[in-house]
Amino acid sequence: MRNGFLRSRASGFTLIELLVVIAIIAILAAILFPVFAQAKNAAKGAVCISNMKQLAAASLMYTTDYDGIWYPLARYEPLAGFADQATWLGYDNNNDVSTTDGYWGRVDKPALHPIRPGFLDPYLKNDGIKRCPSMPGEWQMAIAANGFSPAFPSAYYAAHPEVEGNEYGPGAKTQVMVNGTFDFTGASESEIEEPADTLAAWEHHASVPLCNFLQPVDWFSGPPPDELLKDHFNLLHVGGTNTFWCDGHAKRLGYGALKRPMFSVRKDIY
């Protein structure tokens, strides 16, 4: 009889204990899941900054092989089976889904056609280096040196823009149109007055077309006041966007730290 009473008491407490355990698990989950998410995002950010360092190293290897000249953002260079435009990270407008511009493509589906290799491809281990793991999508996007569709967020890094007047990025000293195609020339290393303070590339936020042409780039200190310009920078990571610079270093840059001279190889004009 006594044993039966004890079993009855034990079974009576089981439900309460179970509810307590469930409550504890729920509390722990509420506490730990955000921590896990932050850790996951931090890991992706670390991969991204590693990508940037490898792109920076590849850029410097390119300049060594080409007598100290930076790669152009894009160049008219016909190649059978591909678009006539070669770019720094690769491009092909066969995958274009826009009716008005060959620079736009999708990132939510695999590319339908082979992507033309970019100028940096010989110096990179794989295409994954070209993309932040925090961004969705396949490499359907095209020219990481010019336009992106506002409908499909870019999953790729953007190169230094061509800017106005005496300001220009390392990959856009001059720009002309050849057979309807952008044709740039790169700057020489000797022209880059402060390599450690000159942006080479950043993570792009594709909410506006013609992303790398920051027109007009007309702020003198601090971030640009125009929200349109702010949209060019992808603040996926805590603290800002990952970047690499003309001296080969990579770092995370907060939007509030942006300053106009960062975009130009020339500093004596400010």
Tab-separated table of C-alpha atoms in Angstrom:
chain	number	residue	atom	x	y	z
A	1	MET	CA	0.000	0.000	0.000
A	2	ARG	CA	2.761	2.371	0.908
A	3	ASN	CA	4.614	1.608	-2.333
A	4	GLY	CA	1.475	2.339	-4.319
A	5	PHE	CA	1.109	5.687	-2.550
A	6	LEU	CA	4.696	6.618	-3.392
A	7	ARG	CA	4.187	5.680	-7.040
A	8	SER	CA	1.066	7.836	-7.094
A	9	ARG	CA	2.972	10.810	-5.666
A	10	ALA	CA	5.824	10.288	-8.124
A	11	SER	CA	3.474	10.207	-11.086
A	12	GLY	CA	1.733	13.304	-9.780
A	13	PHE	CA	4.952	15.305	-9.740
A	14	THR	CA	6.080	14.194	-13.200
A	15	LEU	CA	3.834	16.623	-15.073
A	16	ILE	CA	4.887	19.547	-12.899
A	17	GLU	CA	8.524	18.675	-13.326
A	18	LEU	CA	8.031	18.379	-17.062
A	19	LEU	CA	6.436	21.812	-17.217
A	20	VAL	CA	9.287	23.263	-15.189
A	21	VAL	CA	11.837	21.707	-17.546
A	22	ILE	CA	9.968	23.016	-20.584
A	23	ALA	CA	9.852	26.487	-19.068
A	24	ILE	CA	13.579	26.391	-18.326
A	25	ILE	CA	14.341	25.236	-21.869
A	26	ALA	CA	12.182	28.019	-23.302
A	27	ILE	CA	13.978	30.614	-21.184
A	28	LEU	CA	17.394	29.267	-22.164
A	29	ALA	CA	16.389	29.183	-25.822
A	30	ALA	CA	15.235	32.791	-25.668
A	31	ILE	CA	18.586	33.739	-24.167
A	32	LEU	CA	20.861	31.546	-26.273
A	33	PHE	CA	19.313	31.685	-29.751
A	34	PRO	CA	20.209	35.366	-30.257
A	35	VAL	CA	23.707	34.566	-29.006
A	36	PHE	CA	24.004	31.730	-31.514
A	37	ALA	CA	22.692	33.991	-34.282
A	38	GLN	CA	25.239	36.644	-33.388
A	39	ALA	CA	27.999	34.055	-33.367
A	40	LYS	CA	26.896	32.800	-36.779
A	41	ASN	CA	26.827	36.319	-38.192
A	42	ALA	CA	30.231	37.018	-36.692
A	43	ALA	CA	31.608	33.889	-38.360
A	44	LYS	CA	30.201	34.983	-41.717
A	45	GLY	CA	31.687	38.417	-41.202
A	46	ALA	CA	35.068	36.824	-40.537
A	47	VAL	CA	34.823	34.857	-43.793
A	48	CYS	CA	33.885	38.050	-45.588
A	49	ILE	CA	36.865	39.990	-44.243
A	50	SER	CA	39.068	37.042	-45.221
A	51	ASN	CA	37.629	37.305	-48.734
A	52	MET	CA	38.499	40.975	-48.760
A	53	LYS	CA	42.083	40.257	-47.754
A	54	GLN	CA	42.405	37.715	-50.558
A	55	LEU	CA	40.926	40.145	-53.081
A	56	ALA	CA	43.360	42.785	-51.870
A	57	ALA	CA	46.290	40.391	-52.246
A	58	ALA	CA	45.067	39.423	-55.720
A	59	SER	CA	44.843	43.100	-56.663
A	60	LEU	CA	48.439	43.717	-55.665
A	61	MET	CA	49.598	40.613	-57.539
A	62	TYR	CA	47.804	41.935	-60.610
A	63	THR	CA	49.543	45.301	-60.373
A	64	THR	CA	52.898	43.543	-60.001
A	65	ASP	CA	52.270	41.560	-63.183
A	66	TYR	CA	51.077	44.632	-65.091
A	67	ASP	CA	53.930	47.030	-64.348
A	68	GLY	CA	52.258	48.767	-61.440
A	69	ILE	CA	48.939	49.488	-63.202
A	70	TRP	CA	45.657	48.706	-61.450
A	71	TYR	CA	43.085	46.624	-63.280
A	72	PRO	CA	40.340	48.609	-65.001
A	73	LEU	CA	36.831	48.181	-63.671
A	74	ALA	CA	35.792	47.024	-67.128
A	75	ARG	CA	37.246	46.908	-70.610
A	76	TYR	CA	35.961	46.379	-74.132
A	77	GLU	CA	37.444	43.032	-75.004
A	78	PRO	CA	35.398	40.775	-77.323
A	79	LEU	CA	35.571	37.077	-76.521
A	80	ALA	CA	33.665	34.385	-78.382
A	81	GLY	CA	30.762	33.022	-76.363
A	82	PHE	CA	30.773	35.850	-73.822
A	83	ALA	CA	29.859	39.493	-73.490
A	84	ASP	CA	32.219	41.983	-75.136
A	85	GLN	CA	32.985	43.508	-71.760
A	86	ALA	CA	35.610	42.037	-69.468
A	87	THR	CA	35.523	43.178	-65.829
A	88	TRP	CA	37.565	42.905	-62.679
A	89	LEU	CA	35.360	40.234	-61.043
A	90	GLY	CA	33.723	38.622	-64.045
A	91	TYR	CA	30.633	39.329	-66.079
A	92	ASP	CA	28.357	38.030	-68.789
A	93	ASN	CA	25.165	39.640	-70.007
A	94	ASN	CA	23.827	36.385	-71.452
A	95	ASN	CA	22.271	35.992	-67.998
A	96	ASP	CA	20.611	39.385	-68.145
A	97	VAL	CA	16.903	39.511	-67.269
A	98	SER	CA	16.430	43.232	-67.849
A	99	THR	CA	14.934	44.568	-71.061
A	100	THR	CA	16.846	47.826	-70.818
A	101	ASP	CA	20.310	47.140	-69.494
A	102	GLY	CA	22.754	44.276	-69.911
A	103	TYR	CA	24.332	44.841	-66.520
A	104	TRP	CA	21.443	43.537	-64.488
A	105	GLY	CA	20.826	39.924	-63.613
A	106	ARG	CA	19.284	37.701	-60.975
A	107	VAL	CA	20.927	36.294	-57.879
A	108	ASP	CA	18.109	34.043	-56.747
A	109	LYS	CA	18.734	31.344	-59.380
A	110	PRO	CA	21.837	29.702	-60.851
A	111	ALA	CA	23.334	31.406	-63.886
A	112	LEU	CA	21.991	30.120	-67.189
A	113	HIS	CA	25.289	30.645	-68.982
A	114	PRO	CA	28.968	30.574	-68.024
A	115	ILE	CA	30.259	33.708	-66.346
A	116	ARG	CA	33.164	35.356	-68.087
A	117	PRO	CA	36.270	35.254	-65.858
A	118	GLY	CA	37.386	38.539	-64.333
A	119	PHE	CA	40.818	40.128	-64.328
A	120	LEU	CA	41.457	38.850	-60.809
A	121	ASP	CA	40.389	35.257	-61.458
A	122	PRO	CA	43.931	33.980	-62.150
A	123	TYR	CA	44.899	35.143	-58.653
A	124	LEU	CA	41.918	33.664	-56.761
A	125	LYS	CA	41.422	30.121	-55.487
A	126	ASN	CA	37.688	29.991	-56.197
A	127	ASP	CA	34.654	32.097	-57.051
A	128	GLY	CA	33.398	31.935	-53.472
A	129	ILE	CA	35.986	34.547	-52.553
A	130	LYS	CA	33.994	37.045	-54.585
A	131	ARG	CA	30.905	36.826	-52.417
A	132	CYS	CA	29.986	37.530	-48.817
A	133	PRO	CA	28.399	34.455	-47.164
A	134	SER	CA	25.827	36.708	-45.502
A	135	MET	CA	24.297	37.501	-48.885
A	136	PRO	CA	21.817	35.134	-50.558
A	137	GLY	CA	21.797	33.936	-54.108
A	138	GLU	CA	23.897	32.370	-56.814
A	139	TRP	CA	26.385	34.153	-59.027
A	140	GLN	CA	23.901	35.276	-61.620
A	141	MET	CA	24.880	38.880	-61.136
A	142	ALA	CA	27.183	40.373	-63.578
A	143	ILE	CA	29.506	43.282	-63.511
A	144	ALA	CA	30.652	44.122	-60.005
A	145	ALA	CA	31.920	47.335	-61.531
A	146	ASN	CA	28.733	48.965	-62.724
A	147	GLY	CA	24.989	48.542	-62.568
A	148	PHE	CA	22.942	46.247	-60.374
A	149	SER	CA	19.227	45.668	-60.520
A	150	PRO	CA	17.279	47.281	-57.670
A	151	ALA	CA	14.999	44.232	-57.690
A	152	PHE	CA	17.673	41.659	-56.864
A	153	PRO	CA	20.141	42.418	-54.062
A	154	SER	CA	23.778	42.098	-55.034
A	155	ALA	CA	25.694	39.217	-53.537
A	156	TYR	CA	29.038	40.513	-54.662
A	157	TYR	CA	31.639	43.054	-53.874
A	158	ALA	CA	31.730	46.376	-55.675
A	159	ALA	CA	34.824	48.085	-57.005
A	160	HIS	CA	35.930	51.649	-56.557
A	161	PRO	CA	33.740	54.082	-58.499
A	162	GLU	CA	34.693	56.450	-61.213
A	163	VAL	CA	33.977	59.879	-59.766
A	164	GLU	CA	33.861	63.389	-61.100
A	165	GLY	CA	36.465	65.954	-62.058
A	166	ASN	CA	39.975	65.292	-60.783
A	167	GLU	CA	38.742	62.495	-58.544
A	168	TYR	CA	38.990	58.932	-59.759
A	169	GLY	CA	39.355	55.477	-58.328
A	170	PRO	CA	42.264	53.126	-59.022
A	171	GLY	CA	40.272	51.208	-61.618
A	172	ALA	CA	38.730	54.189	-63.382
A	173	LYS	CA	41.330	56.768	-64.337
A	174	THR	CA	39.583	57.289	-67.663
A	175	GLN	CA	36.334	56.086	-69.166
A	176	VAL	CA	35.166	55.990	-72.771
A	177	MET	CA	32.468	54.108	-74.651
A	178	VAL	CA	33.607	51.566	-77.245
A	179	ASN	CA	30.838	49.991	-79.327
A	180	GLY	CA	28.370	50.788	-76.582
A	181	THR	CA	30.580	49.244	-73.896
A	182	PHE	CA	32.334	50.944	-70.985
A	183	ASP	CA	36.081	50.924	-71.390
A	184	PHE	CA	38.190	52.053	-68.412
A	185	THR	CA	41.873	52.429	-67.751
A	186	GLY	CA	43.435	51.792	-64.365
A	187	ALA	CA	45.639	54.178	-62.427
A	188	SER	CA	49.294	53.504	-61.736
A	189	GLU	CA	50.451	52.761	-58.207
A	190	SER	CA	52.496	55.961	-58.250
A	191	GLU	CA	49.314	58.004	-58.768
A	192	ILE	CA	47.723	56.682	-55.586
A	193	GLU	CA	48.974	59.275	-53.129
A	194	GLU	CA	47.833	57.539	-49.933
A	195	PRO	CA	47.176	53.840	-50.676
A	196	ALA	CA	46.235	53.014	-47.069
A	197	ASP	CA	43.504	55.677	-47.190
A	198	THR	CA	42.140	54.908	-50.648
A	199	LEU	CA	39.216	52.497	-50.986
A	200	ALA	CA	39.544	49.717	-53.540
A	201	ALA	CA	36.285	47.821	-52.922
A	202	TRP	CA	33.429	47.367	-50.469
A	203	GLU	CA	30.247	45.379	-49.965
A	204	HIS	CA	27.567	46.802	-52.160
A	205	HIS	CA	23.891	47.215	-51.347
A	206	ALA	CA	22.073	46.930	-54.662
A	207	SER	CA	19.074	49.146	-54.072
A	208	VAL	CA	19.934	51.596	-56.828
A	209	PRO	CA	21.117	51.003	-60.390
A	210	LEU	CA	24.556	52.143	-61.552
A	211	CYS	CA	25.829	51.425	-58.096
A	212	ASN	CA	29.476	52.291	-58.531
A	213	PHE	CA	28.951	55.625	-60.148
A	214	LEU	CA	28.239	57.672	-57.047
A	215	GLN	CA	26.900	60.664	-58.856
A	216	PRO	CA	27.225	63.250	-57.599
A	217	VAL	CA	29.924	62.499	-55.055
A	218	ASP	CA	29.796	65.906	-53.477
A	219	TRP	CA	30.349	65.581	-49.756
A	220	PHE	CA	33.515	66.837	-48.114
A	221	SER	CA	33.579	65.167	-44.743
A	222	GLY	CA	31.545	62.520	-43.063
A	223	PRO	CA	28.972	60.380	-44.860
A	224	PRO	CA	27.053	61.669	-47.881
A	225	PRO	CA	23.814	63.349	-46.803
A	226	ASP	CA	21.822	61.816	-49.651
A	227	GLU	CA	20.110	58.534	-48.753
A	228	LEU	CA	20.598	57.447	-52.356
A	229	LEU	CA	24.334	57.356	-51.781
A	230	LYS	CA	24.018	55.598	-48.454
A	231	ASP	CA	22.218	52.795	-50.256
A	232	HIS	CA	25.449	51.894	-52.029
A	233	PHE	CA	26.922	50.477	-48.836
A	234	ASN	CA	25.802	47.181	-47.414
A	235	LEU	CA	25.800	47.289	-43.626
A	236	LEU	CA	25.217	43.563	-43.190
A	237	HIS	CA	27.783	43.171	-40.465
A	238	VAL	CA	27.798	44.626	-36.987
A	239	GLY	CA	29.747	47.844	-37.209
A	240	GLY	CA	29.459	48.463	-40.929
A	241	THR	CA	30.672	47.141	-44.274
A	242	ASN	CA	33.835	45.194	-45.035
A	243	THR	CA	36.318	46.895	-47.323
A	244	PHE	CA	39.759	46.540	-48.820
A	245	TRP	CA	42.195	49.305	-49.626
A	246	CYS	CA	44.888	50.073	-52.157
A	247	ASP	CA	47.750	49.147	-49.834
A	248	GLY	CA	46.317	45.639	-49.434
A	249	HIS	CA	44.729	45.843	-45.975
A	250	ALA	CA	41.103	45.012	-45.225
A	251	LYS	CA	38.856	46.282	-42.451
A	252	ARG	CA	35.273	46.933	-41.420
A	253	LEU	CA	34.165	50.482	-42.022
A	254	GLY	CA	31.212	52.175	-40.360
A	255	TYR	CA	28.970	54.287	-42.552
A	256	GLY	CA	29.650	57.309	-40.381
A	257	ALA	CA	33.373	56.982	-41.097
A	258	LEU	CA	33.018	57.581	-44.845
A	259	LYS	CA	34.813	60.615	-46.182
A	260	ARG	CA	35.048	61.901	-49.702
A	261	PRO	CA	38.847	61.609	-50.120
A	262	MET	CA	38.610	57.850	-49.518
A	263	PHE	CA	37.119	57.495	-52.991
A	264	SER	CA	39.890	59.188	-54.923
A	265	VAL	CA	43.505	58.261	-55.630
A	266	ARG	CA	44.273	61.979	-55.436
A	267	LYS	CA	44.315	63.676	-52.043
A	268	ASP	CA	46.011	66.961	-52.899
A	269	ILE	CA	42.778	68.344	-54.353
A	270	TYR	CA	40.939	68.440	-51.013
